Coordinates of C-alpha atoms in Angstrom, one line a residue:
X1 CA 244.3 144.6 209.7
X2 CA 248.0 144.5 208.8
X3 CA 248.2 148.3 208.4
X4 CA 246.7 148.6 211.9
X5 CA 249.1 146.1 213.1
X6 CA 252.0 148.3 211.8
X7 CA 250.5 151.5 213.4
X8 CA 250.3 150.0 216.7
X9 CA 253.8 148.6 216.3
X10 CA 255.3 151.9 215.2
X11 CA 253.7 153.8 218.0
X12 CA 254.9 151.4 220.6
X13 CA 258.3 151.9 219.3
X14 CA 258.0 155.5 219.4
X15 CA 256.8 155.2 223.0
X16 CA 259.5 153.0 223.8
X17 CA 262.1 155.3 222.4
X18 CA 260.7 158.1 224.6
X19 CA 261.0 156.0 227.8
X20 CA 264.5 155.1 227.0
X21 CA 265.3 158.7 226.5
X22 CA 263.8 159.9 229.6
X23 CA 265.4 156.9 231.7
X24 CA 268.7 157.9 230.1
X25 CA 268.3 161.6 231.2
X26 CA 267.3 160.4 234.6
X27 CA 270.1 158.0 235.2
X28 CA 272.5 160.7 234.1
X29 CA 271.1 163.2 236.7
X30 CA 271.3 160.6 239.3
X31 CA 274.9 159.7 238.4
X32 CA 275.7 163.5 238.4
X33 CA 273.9 163.8 242.0
X34 CA 275.9 160.9 243.1
X35 CA 279.1 162.3 242.0
X36 CA 278.3 165.6 243.9
X37 CA 277.4 163.8 246.9
X38 CA 280.5 161.5 246.8
X39 CA 282.5 164.6 246.3
X40 CA 281.1 166.4 249.6
X41 CA 281.7 163.1 251.2
X42 CA 285.5 163.2 250.2
X43 CA 285.8 166.6 251.1
X44 CA 284.4 166.1 254.6
X45 CA 286.4 163.1 255.1
X46 CA 289.6 165.2 254.2
X47 CA 288.5 167.7 257.1
X48 CA 287.6 165.7 260.2
X49 CA 287.6 168.9 262.4
X50 CA 285.1 170.3 260.2
X51 CA 282.9 167.3 260.4
X52 CA 283.2 167.3 264.3
X53 CA 281.9 170.9 264.3
X54 CA 278.9 170.1 261.9
X55 CA 277.8 167.1 264.1
X56 CA 278.2 169.2 267.4
X57 CA 276.0 172.0 265.9
X58 CA 273.3 169.6 264.4
X59 CA 273.2 167.9 268.0
X60 CA 272.9 171.3 269.9
X61 CA 270.2 172.1 267.4
X62 CA 268.1 169.0 268.1
X63 CA 268.5 168.9 272.0
X64 CA 268.1 172.6 272.7
X65 CA 264.5 173.8 273.4
X66 CA 263.3 176.9 271.8
X67 CA 263.8 180.1 273.8
X68 CA 260.7 181.7 275.4
X69 CA 260.2 185.0 275.3
X70 CA 259.2 186.2 278.8
X71 CA 257.6 189.6 279.4
X72 CA 258.4 191.8 282.3
X73 CA 255.0 191.1 283.6
X74 CA 255.6 187.4 283.6
X75 CA 258.9 187.7 285.4
X76 CA 257.4 189.2 288.5
X77 CA 255.3 186.9 290.4
X78 CA 252.1 188.6 291.5
X79 CA 251.0 187.8 294.9
X80 CA 247.7 189.6 295.1
X81 CA 244.7 190.0 292.6
X82 CA 242.2 192.7 292.6
X83 CA 238.6 191.6 293.2
X84 CA 235.7 193.4 291.4
X85 CA 232.9 194.5 293.7
X86 CA 229.7 196.3 293.2
X87 CA 230.6 199.6 295.2
X88 CA 233.2 202.3 294.9
X89 CA 233.4 203.3 298.6
X90 CA 235.9 203.0 301.3
X91 CA 236.3 199.6 302.7
X92 CA 237.0 199.1 306.6
X93 CA 236.8 195.5 307.5
X94 CA 236.2 192.1 306.6
X95 CA 235.6 188.8 308.8
X96 CA 234.6 185.2 307.8
X97 CA 232.0 183.2 309.6
X98 CA 234.2 180.7 311.7
X99 CA 231.6 177.8 311.2
X100 CA 231.7 178.5 307.5
X101 CA 235.0 179.5 306.2
X102 CA 234.1 180.5 302.8
X103 CA 231.0 182.7 304.2
X104 CA 232.2 186.1 304.8
X105 CA 231.0 189.9 305.4
X106 CA 232.7 193.3 304.0
X107 CA 231.8 196.5 305.6
X108 CA 232.6 200.2 304.7
X109 CA 231.3 203.7 304.2
X110 CA 227.9 204.7 302.7
X111 CA 226.1 201.5 304.2
X112 CA 228.4 199.1 302.5
X113 CA 227.5 195.6 303.5
X114 CA 228.6 192.8 301.2
X115 CA 228.3 189.0 301.5
X116 CA 230.5 186.2 300.0
X117 CA 230.0 182.7 299.9
X118 CA 233.0 181.3 297.9
X119 CA 235.9 182.7 300.0
X120 CA 236.0 186.1 298.6
X121 CA 235.9 185.7 295.0
X122 CA 232.5 187.3 294.6
X123 CA 230.6 189.7 296.8
X124 CA 226.9 190.4 297.0
X125 CA 225.3 193.8 298.4
X126 CA 223.0 193.2 301.5
X127 CA 220.6 195.6 303.1
X128 CA 218.8 195.2 306.5
X129 CA 215.1 194.7 306.9
X130 CA 215.1 196.9 310.1
X131 CA 216.9 199.8 308.5
X132 CA 215.4 202.3 305.9
X133 CA 217.4 202.2 302.7
X134 CA 217.9 206.1 302.8
X135 CA 219.1 205.8 306.4
X136 CA 221.2 202.9 305.8
X137 CA 223.4 205.1 303.2
X138 CA 224.4 207.3 306.0
X139 CA 226.1 204.8 308.1
X140 CA 229.8 204.0 307.8
X141 CA 230.2 200.4 309.3
X142 CA 233.8 200.2 310.6
X143 CA 234.2 197.0 312.4
X144 CA 233.1 193.3 312.0
X145 CA 233.8 190.3 314.1
X146 CA 232.7 186.7 314.3
X147 CA 233.0 183.9 316.6
X148 CA 231.5 180.6 315.2
X149 CA 228.1 182.0 313.9
X150 CA 228.0 184.7 316.1
X151 CA 228.8 188.0 314.8
X152 CA 228.7 192.0 315.6
X153 CA 228.9 195.0 313.6
X154 CA 229.5 198.5 314.7
X155 CA 229.5 201.7 312.9
X156 CA 228.8 205.7 312.7
X157 CA 226.8 207.3 313.5
X158 CA 226.5 205.2 316.6
X159 CA 225.0 201.7 315.6
X160 CA 225.5 198.1 316.7
X161 CA 224.3 195.0 314.9
X162 CA 224.1 191.4 316.1
X163 CA 223.7 188.0 314.3
X164 CA 223.4 184.4 315.9
X165 CA 223.0 182.7 312.5
X166 CA 226.0 183.8 310.5
X167 CA 224.4 186.7 309.0
X168 CA 220.9 185.3 307.9
X169 CA 219.4 187.9 310.1
X170 CA 220.6 190.7 311.9
X171 CA 219.3 192.3 315.3
X172 CA 219.9 196.1 316.0
X173 CA 221.2 196.2 319.6
X174 CA 220.5 200.0 321.5
X175 CA 223.6 202.0 322.2
X176 CA 223.2 204.1 325.5
X177 CA 223.6 207.8 324.6
X178 CA 225.3 207.8 328.0
X179 CA 228.2 205.8 326.7
X180 CA 231.6 207.5 327.1
X181 CA 232.6 208.0 323.5
X182 CA 231.5 206.1 320.4
X183 CA 232.0 202.5 319.8
X184 CA 235.2 201.9 317.7
X185 CA 235.9 198.4 318.0
X186 CA 234.2 195.2 318.9
X187 CA 235.1 191.7 319.3
X188 CA 233.0 188.5 319.2
X189 CA 234.1 186.2 322.3
X190 CA 231.4 183.5 322.1
X191 CA 227.7 182.9 321.7
X192 CA 225.9 186.3 322.8
X193 CA 229.3 187.5 324.1
X194 CA 231.4 190.2 322.9
X195 CA 233.7 193.1 323.9
X196 CA 233.5 196.5 323.0
X197 CA 235.6 199.4 323.3
X198 CA 234.9 203.2 322.7
X199 CA 236.8 206.3 321.6
X200 CA 237.1 207.5 325.0
X201 CA 239.0 204.1 326.1
X202 CA 236.1 202.6 327.8
X203 CA 236.0 198.7 327.8
X204 CA 232.9 196.8 328.1
X205 CA 231.7 193.0 328.0
X206 CA 228.4 191.2 327.2
X207 CA 227.3 187.9 327.8
X208 CA 223.7 188.2 326.9
X209 CA 223.8 189.6 323.5
X210 CA 224.0 193.4 324.2
X211 CA 221.1 193.7 326.8
X212 CA 223.7 194.4 329.6
X213 CA 227.4 195.7 329.5
X214 CA 230.1 195.6 332.0
X215 CA 232.9 198.0 332.4
X216 CA 236.4 196.6 332.6
X217 CA 238.1 199.8 333.0
X218 CA 237.4 202.3 335.9
X219 CA 238.3 205.6 334.0
X220 CA 238.5 206.6 330.7
X221 CA 241.7 207.6 328.8
X222 CA 240.7 211.4 329.1
X223 CA 240.6 210.9 332.8
X224 CA 243.9 209.3 333.0
X225 CA 245.4 211.7 331.0
X226 CA 243.8 214.7 332.8
X227 CA 244.9 213.0 336.1
X228 CA 248.5 212.5 334.8
X229 CA 248.8 216.1 333.8
X230 CA 247.5 217.4 337.1
X231 CA 250.0 215.2 339.0
X232 CA 252.8 217.8 338.6
X233 CA 255.2 215.2 337.2
X234 CA 257.9 216.8 334.9
X235 CA 256.7 216.2 331.1
X236 CA 253.2 215.1 332.1
X237 CA 251.9 217.8 329.8
X238 CA 253.0 215.8 326.8
X239 CA 250.3 213.4 327.3
X240 CA 247.3 215.6 325.9
X241 CA 244.6 215.0 322.8
X242 CA 242.3 212.2 322.0
X243 CA 243.0 208.8 320.6
X244 CA 242.5 207.9 317.0
X245 CA 242.8 204.2 317.0
X246 CA 242.4 201.1 319.2
X247 CA 243.9 197.7 318.5
X248 CA 243.1 194.5 320.5
X249 CA 245.3 191.1 320.8
X250 CA 243.9 187.9 321.0
X251 CA 244.5 187.8 324.8
X252 CA 242.6 190.9 325.3
X253 CA 245.6 193.3 325.6
X254 CA 245.1 196.8 324.0
X255 CA 247.1 199.8 322.4
X256 CA 245.8 203.0 321.7
X257 CA 247.2 205.8 319.6
X258 CA 247.1 209.6 320.4
X259 CA 245.4 211.8 317.6
X260 CA 248.7 213.8 317.5
X261 CA 251.0 210.7 317.1
X262 CA 253.2 211.9 320.0
X263 CA 252.2 209.0 322.5
X264 CA 250.3 205.8 322.8
X265 CA 248.6 204.0 325.7
X266 CA 248.3 200.2 326.8
X267 CA 245.8 198.4 328.8
X268 CA 245.4 194.8 329.8
X269 CA 242.6 192.8 331.7
X270 CA 242.8 193.5 335.5
X271 CA 244.3 197.2 335.2
X272 CA 242.3 199.8 336.5
X273 CA 243.4 202.4 333.9
X274 CA 245.3 202.9 330.8
X275 CA 249.0 203.4 330.9
X276 CA 250.3 206.3 328.7
X277 CA 253.9 205.7 327.1
X278 CA 255.9 208.1 325.3
X279 CA 257.4 207.1 321.7
X280 CA 260.8 206.3 321.8
X281 CA 261.4 208.0 318.3
X282 CA 261.6 211.7 317.1
X283 CA 258.9 211.0 314.5
X284 CA 255.3 210.9 315.2
X285 CA 253.3 207.5 315.3
X286 CA 251.4 206.6 312.3
X287 CA 250.1 203.2 313.0
X288 CA 250.6 200.4 315.6
X289 CA 249.6 196.7 316.1
X290 CA 250.7 193.4 317.4
X291 CA 252.8 190.9 315.7
X292 CA 250.5 188.1 314.5
X293 CA 247.9 189.4 316.9
X294 CA 249.8 188.4 319.8
X295 CA 251.3 190.7 322.6
X296 CA 253.7 187.8 323.5
X297 CA 255.2 187.9 320.0
X298 CA 256.1 191.7 320.1
X299 CA 254.4 195.0 318.7
X300 CA 255.3 196.9 315.5
X301 CA 255.2 200.7 315.3
X302 CA 255.2 202.8 311.9
X303 CA 256.0 206.5 312.1
X304 CA 255.2 209.5 309.8
X305 CA 257.3 209.6 306.8
X306 CA 257.7 205.6 306.4
X307 CA 259.7 204.5 309.4
X308 CA 259.0 200.9 310.9
X309 CA 260.1 199.2 314.1
X310 CA 259.4 196.0 315.9
X311 CA 260.0 195.1 319.6
X312 CA 262.5 192.3 319.9
X313 CA 260.7 190.4 322.7
X314 CA 257.6 190.2 324.8
X315 CA 256.4 193.5 326.1
X316 CA 255.7 194.1 329.8
X317 CA 252.3 195.9 330.0
X318 CA 252.7 196.2 333.7
X319 CA 255.7 198.4 333.7
X320 CA 255.6 202.0 333.1
X321 CA 258.9 202.1 331.1
X322 CA 258.9 202.6 327.3
X323 CA 259.0 199.8 324.8
X324 CA 262.2 199.7 322.8
X325 CA 261.8 199.4 319.1
X326 CA 264.4 198.1 316.6
X327 CA 264.2 199.9 313.3
X328 CA 263.5 197.9 310.1
X329 CA 265.4 198.9 306.8
X330 CA 262.4 199.6 304.7
X331 CA 262.5 202.2 302.0
X332 CA 259.0 203.5 301.1
X333 CA 260.0 206.9 299.5
X334 CA 258.2 208.8 302.1
X335 CA 255.0 207.3 302.0
X336 CA 253.6 206.5 305.3
X337 CA 253.0 202.8 306.5
X338 CA 249.0 202.4 307.2
X339 CA 249.0 198.7 308.2
X340 CA 251.3 195.7 308.8
X341 CA 250.1 192.1 308.7
X342 CA 252.1 188.9 309.4
X343 CA 251.0 185.8 307.1
X344 CA 253.3 183.6 309.3
X345 CA 256.3 184.1 311.7
X346 CA 258.6 185.2 308.9
X347 CA 256.4 186.5 306.0
X348 CA 254.8 189.9 306.6
X349 CA 253.2 192.5 304.2
X350 CA 253.0 196.4 304.6
X351 CA 250.6 198.7 303.3
X352 CA 251.5 202.2 302.3
X353 CA 249.9 205.4 300.8
X354 CA 249.6 205.7 297.3
X355 CA 248.4 201.8 296.9
X356 CA 252.0 200.4 297.7
X357 CA 252.6 197.0 299.1
X358 CA 255.9 195.8 300.5
X359 CA 256.7 192.2 301.3
X360 CA 259.5 190.6 303.7
X361 CA 260.4 187.0 304.0
X362 CA 262.9 187.4 307.0
X363 CA 260.8 189.1 309.7
X364 CA 261.4 192.6 308.2
X365 CA 265.2 192.4 307.7
X366 CA 264.8 193.0 303.9
X367 CA 261.9 194.2 301.6
X368 CA 260.5 193.5 298.3
X369 CA 257.9 195.9 296.6
X370 CA 255.1 194.2 295.1
X371 CA 254.7 195.0 291.3
X372 CA 252.0 197.0 289.8
X373 CA 249.9 197.7 292.6
X374 CA 250.6 201.4 292.6
X375 CA 248.8 201.5 289.3
X376 CA 245.6 200.9 291.2
X377 CA 243.7 203.8 291.9
X378 CA 243.1 204.0 295.7
X379 CA 244.9 203.6 299.1
X380 CA 245.4 200.6 301.1
X381 CA 244.0 200.9 304.7
X382 CA 244.0 197.3 306.0
X383 CA 245.6 193.9 305.6
X384 CA 244.1 190.9 307.1
X385 CA 245.1 187.2 306.6
X386 CA 242.7 184.2 307.6
X387 CA 245.2 181.4 307.3
X388 CA 248.3 180.6 305.2
X389 CA 246.3 180.8 301.8
X390 CA 243.6 183.4 302.5
X391 CA 244.3 187.1 302.7
X392 CA 242.8 190.5 301.8
X393 CA 243.9 194.0 301.3
X394 CA 241.0 196.7 301.9
X395 CA 241.3 200.3 300.3
X396 CA 239.6 203.3 299.3
X397 CA 237.5 203.5 295.9
X398 CA 236.1 199.9 296.5
X399 CA 239.5 198.4 296.2
X400 CA 239.7 194.9 297.5
X401 CA 242.7 192.6 296.8
X402 CA 242.8 188.9 297.5
X403 CA 245.9 187.0 298.1
X404 CA 247.1 184.3 295.3
X405 CA 248.7 181.3 297.0

């Protein structure tokens, strides 16, 4: 027992010795470190300017947020996004059912007829029960218009469709073979009512769903031009050729562009014939339209090579004098301007060849090019806005862009 007690005591004394030595070493290190810290503190107190600099740098490091690496794509604000649709055809027109703003229809070549119920985010192909599938592919639907649930579609070869229920069912309306020219524009005016314009400048109105049509113009554009040429007036031979486009404003006034781009014509309700007007520029006319769809706000005109001009005030459709267009400083690099659309009184967009879009926020005084749209394979033919937050660009190869607000 005594031997065991002696072993324990000797072991404890050895262990205590180890603890004392360890504590002694640790104490020496702490003292040494304290001396180093004190030395640094003394040095810093000897150099107050250095201390202030260190404090300033430390504060800056804490307060300043980390820098973000912004790519070029993030710097440019994109106003349009491409919407994938199940066709690769040329898109001509788009409109929404006025009684259901998210319900719309999109038309184009090769029988393209698409429907959306979510404001244009997705599109579903539709076919007509009264048309043979093979026959439907031969049509190019060029124009669609809605007033409430009442809608109309026209296309080539000459075809006209009418719906009373927002597109749930479509009725084929007969087109008379005696019609001067082919239907190229139709505007829904109300229940069973519409106004149709032909490629010869004939204007008709129906109030019974297309069973009967009443002529609004006494002579076609061809007759007007022939009469003008035979009048013997100097320069009358300038007005020759057919028309390639007809545009209507909200109040029923029209513009028509000659196929050669050397003149244009106007007509308004109550006039018996179209009035031919010479262009005020050496460049041929590319396209025309009304500012915000209203002739009282003015007219825009694009010319070959990328020229663009606007009338400054309301144009007089009763006068035979030409309209004065003020040139806009847009630089398209020679690309022709195919369409112009006003989002509001100041903001407008321009569609050019090569898949290029330009934007102006000051009514055409300065312009900014939309980034990356030229990378899209296709041309843009039409821009349409349906309010401040809804707009679309229609093009070839099934290209459809949707405005991003």
